[in-house]
């Protein structure tokens, strides 16, 4: 099984000691959760718009360290504490992702689930 490679950059907030900013496995990079936090001061940006823009900037910095960018994202999941902030979050998101296709969630959905799973090497399901 291929090895996993951790990614660490000072251009995004440092993770907790037991976490990685991202892991590369088989040509795909899996990023840990990112906040709209300044990498040097570790202060959260003010408000949903600026926190979203900051989180996108931090994710992009991590991906740049790995040789890619958020513009190559296959999927982006956003967790919003208060849906009243959806318009501000979406505004920052759309300003960042200016070309199509955009990896957007379904507006109006009440439930969304996601999963990432490994396929065992000897899987007979394929």
mmCIF file of C-alpha atoms in Angstrom:
data_model
loop_
_atom_site.group_PDB
_atom_site.id
_atom_site.type_symbol
_atom_site.label_atom_id
_atom_site.label_comp_id
_atom_site.label_asym_id
_atom_site.label_seq_id
_atom_site.Cartn_x
_atom_site.Cartn_y
_atom_site.Cartn_z
ATOM 1 C CA UNK A 1 0.000 0.000 0.000
ATOM 2 C CA UNK A 2 1.402 3.460 -0.886
ATOM 3 C CA UNK A 3 2.745 5.640 1.896
ATOM 4 C CA UNK A 4 0.991 8.724 3.154
ATOM 5 C CA UNK A 5 2.869 12.027 3.097
ATOM 6 C CA UNK A 6 2.103 14.829 5.535
ATOM 7 C CA UNK A 7 2.036 18.462 4.404
ATOM 8 C CA UNK A 8 3.061 21.397 6.592
ATOM 9 C CA UNK A 9 3.417 25.057 5.623
ATOM 10 C CA UNK A 10 3.914 28.203 7.691
ATOM 11 C CA UNK A 11 1.639 30.044 5.215
ATOM 12 C CA UNK A 12 -1.370 28.552 7.033
ATOM 13 C CA UNK A 13 -2.034 28.219 10.777
ATOM 14 C CA UNK A 14 -0.022 25.449 12.416
ATOM 15 C CA UNK A 15 -2.093 22.413 13.355
ATOM 16 C CA UNK A 16 -2.309 20.888 16.808
ATOM 17 C CA UNK A 17 0.725 18.674 17.522
ATOM 18 C CA UNK A 18 -1.217 15.472 16.796
ATOM 19 C CA UNK A 19 -2.640 16.663 13.433
ATOM 20 C CA UNK A 20 -1.392 17.362 9.906
ATOM 21 C CA UNK A 21 -2.544 20.236 7.721
ATOM 22 C CA UNK A 22 -2.994 17.685 4.940
ATOM 23 C CA UNK A 23 -2.082 14.154 3.879
ATOM 24 C CA UNK A 24 -1.221 13.050 0.334
ATOM 25 C CA UNK A 25 -2.158 9.494 -0.634
ATOM 26 C CA UNK A 26 -2.180 8.027 -4.147
ATOM 27 C CA UNK A 27 -2.121 11.410 -5.892
ATOM 28 C CA UNK A 28 -4.961 12.886 -3.834
ATOM 29 C CA UNK A 29 -4.548 15.395 -1.035
ATOM 30 C CA UNK A 30 -6.878 15.358 1.982
ATOM 31 C CA UNK A 31 -6.872 18.645 3.905
ATOM 32 C CA UNK A 32 -7.737 18.952 7.574
ATOM 33 C CA UNK A 33 -10.340 21.490 8.607
ATOM 34 C CA UNK A 34 -9.287 25.082 8.018
ATOM 35 C CA UNK A 35 -10.414 28.252 9.752
ATOM 36 C CA UNK A 36 -10.221 31.906 8.780
ATOM 37 C CA UNK A 37 -7.287 32.399 11.108
ATOM 38 C CA UNK A 38 -4.152 34.483 10.540
ATOM 39 C CA UNK A 39 -1.154 32.093 10.364
ATOM 40 C CA UNK A 40 1.147 34.375 12.377
ATOM 41 C CA UNK A 41 -1.168 35.803 15.051
ATOM 42 C CA UNK A 42 -3.593 32.840 15.176
ATOM 43 C CA UNK A 43 -6.445 35.359 15.464
ATOM 44 C CA UNK A 44 -9.772 34.523 13.817
ATOM 45 C CA UNK A 45 -10.961 36.993 11.203
ATOM 46 C CA UNK A 46 -14.042 39.068 12.045
ATOM 47 C CA UNK A 47 -17.356 37.824 10.695
ATOM 48 C CA UNK A 48 -18.468 34.994 8.408
ATOM 49 C CA UNK A 49 -17.331 36.616 5.137
ATOM 50 C CA UNK A 50 -13.751 37.248 6.296
ATOM 51 C CA UNK A 51 -13.520 33.900 8.080
ATOM 52 C CA UNK A 52 -14.596 32.136 4.867
ATOM 53 C CA UNK A 53 -12.124 34.110 2.758
ATOM 54 C CA UNK A 54 -9.374 33.360 5.290
ATOM 55 C CA UNK A 55 -10.185 29.652 5.421
ATOM 56 C CA UNK A 56 -10.041 29.475 1.610
ATOM 57 C CA UNK A 57 -6.713 31.346 1.603
ATOM 58 C CA UNK A 58 -5.291 28.952 4.218
ATOM 59 C CA UNK A 59 -6.506 25.858 2.359
ATOM 60 C CA UNK A 60 -5.002 27.223 -0.845
ATOM 61 C CA UNK A 61 -1.649 27.805 0.909
ATOM 62 C CA UNK A 62 -1.616 24.196 2.120
ATOM 63 C CA UNK A 63 -2.489 22.920 -1.341
ATOM 64 C CA UNK A 64 0.176 25.161 -2.912
ATOM 65 C CA UNK A 65 2.776 23.569 -0.626
ATOM 66 C CA UNK A 66 1.735 20.217 -2.132
ATOM 67 C CA UNK A 67 1.976 21.528 -5.706
ATOM 68 C CA UNK A 68 -1.709 22.142 -6.409
ATOM 69 C CA UNK A 69 -4.418 24.684 -5.542
ATOM 70 C CA UNK A 70 -8.034 24.935 -4.489
ATOM 71 C CA UNK A 71 -8.893 25.456 -8.153
ATOM 72 C CA UNK A 72 -8.176 21.727 -8.543
ATOM 73 C CA UNK A 73 -10.530 20.848 -5.672
ATOM 74 C CA UNK A 74 -12.742 17.856 -6.271
ATOM 75 C CA UNK A 75 -14.888 18.567 -3.238
ATOM 76 C CA UNK A 76 -15.136 21.304 -0.630
ATOM 77 C CA UNK A 77 -17.280 20.831 2.470
ATOM 78 C CA UNK A 78 -18.329 23.868 4.482
ATOM 79 C CA UNK A 79 -19.646 23.666 8.033
ATOM 80 C CA UNK A 80 -21.686 26.756 8.964
ATOM 81 C CA UNK A 81 -22.591 27.406 12.589
ATOM 82 C CA UNK A 82 -25.551 29.620 11.698
ATOM 83 C CA UNK A 83 -27.378 29.370 8.370
ATOM 84 C CA UNK A 84 -28.187 33.087 8.665
ATOM 85 C CA UNK A 85 -24.555 33.548 7.557
ATOM 86 C CA UNK A 86 -25.028 31.504 4.370
ATOM 87 C CA UNK A 87 -25.127 34.559 2.063
ATOM 88 C CA UNK A 88 -21.851 35.974 3.428
ATOM 89 C CA UNK A 89 -20.128 32.583 3.290
ATOM 90 C CA UNK A 90 -21.387 31.967 -0.231
ATOM 91 C CA UNK A 91 -20.265 35.454 -1.361
ATOM 92 C CA UNK A 92 -16.667 34.806 -0.271
ATOM 93 C CA UNK A 93 -16.803 31.312 -1.784
ATOM 94 C CA UNK A 94 -18.045 32.570 -5.161
ATOM 95 C CA UNK A 95 -15.429 35.346 -5.207
ATOM 96 C CA UNK A 96 -12.732 32.704 -4.762
ATOM 97 C CA UNK A 97 -14.124 30.138 -7.213
ATOM 98 C CA UNK A 98 -14.671 32.276 -10.308
ATOM 99 C CA UNK A 99 -14.723 29.535 -12.954
ATOM 100 C CA UNK A 100 -16.944 26.521 -13.521
ATOM 101 C CA UNK A 101 -17.556 23.910 -12.381
ATOM 102 C CA UNK A 102 -17.774 25.063 -8.773
ATOM 103 C CA UNK A 103 -17.771 22.457 -5.999
ATOM 104 C CA UNK A 104 -20.918 23.843 -4.322
ATOM 105 C CA UNK A 105 -23.306 22.053 -1.970
ATOM 106 C CA UNK A 106 -26.991 21.765 -2.838
ATOM 107 C CA UNK A 107 -28.857 24.865 -1.661
ATOM 108 C CA UNK A 108 -31.950 24.004 0.330
ATOM 109 C CA UNK A 109 -30.799 20.539 1.383
ATOM 110 C CA UNK A 110 -31.631 19.615 4.981
ATOM 111 C CA UNK A 111 -29.087 16.812 5.297
ATOM 112 C CA UNK A 112 -25.784 16.128 3.598
ATOM 113 C CA UNK A 113 -23.431 13.251 4.352
ATOM 114 C CA UNK A 114 -19.988 12.443 3.094
ATOM 115 C CA UNK A 115 -17.566 9.583 3.409
ATOM 116 C CA UNK A 116 -14.063 8.702 2.316
ATOM 117 C CA UNK A 117 -13.133 5.042 2.370
ATOM 118 C CA UNK A 118 -10.183 2.950 1.283
ATOM 119 C CA UNK A 119 -10.726 0.109 -1.165
ATOM 120 C CA UNK A 120 -8.827 -2.969 0.037
ATOM 121 C CA UNK A 121 -6.213 -4.120 -2.459
ATOM 122 C CA UNK A 122 -7.928 -7.482 -2.900
ATOM 123 C CA UNK A 123 -11.428 -6.078 -3.351
ATOM 124 C CA UNK A 124 -13.562 -8.109 -5.737
ATOM 125 C CA UNK A 125 -16.195 -5.367 -6.000
ATOM 126 C CA UNK A 126 -14.582 -3.677 -9.030
#
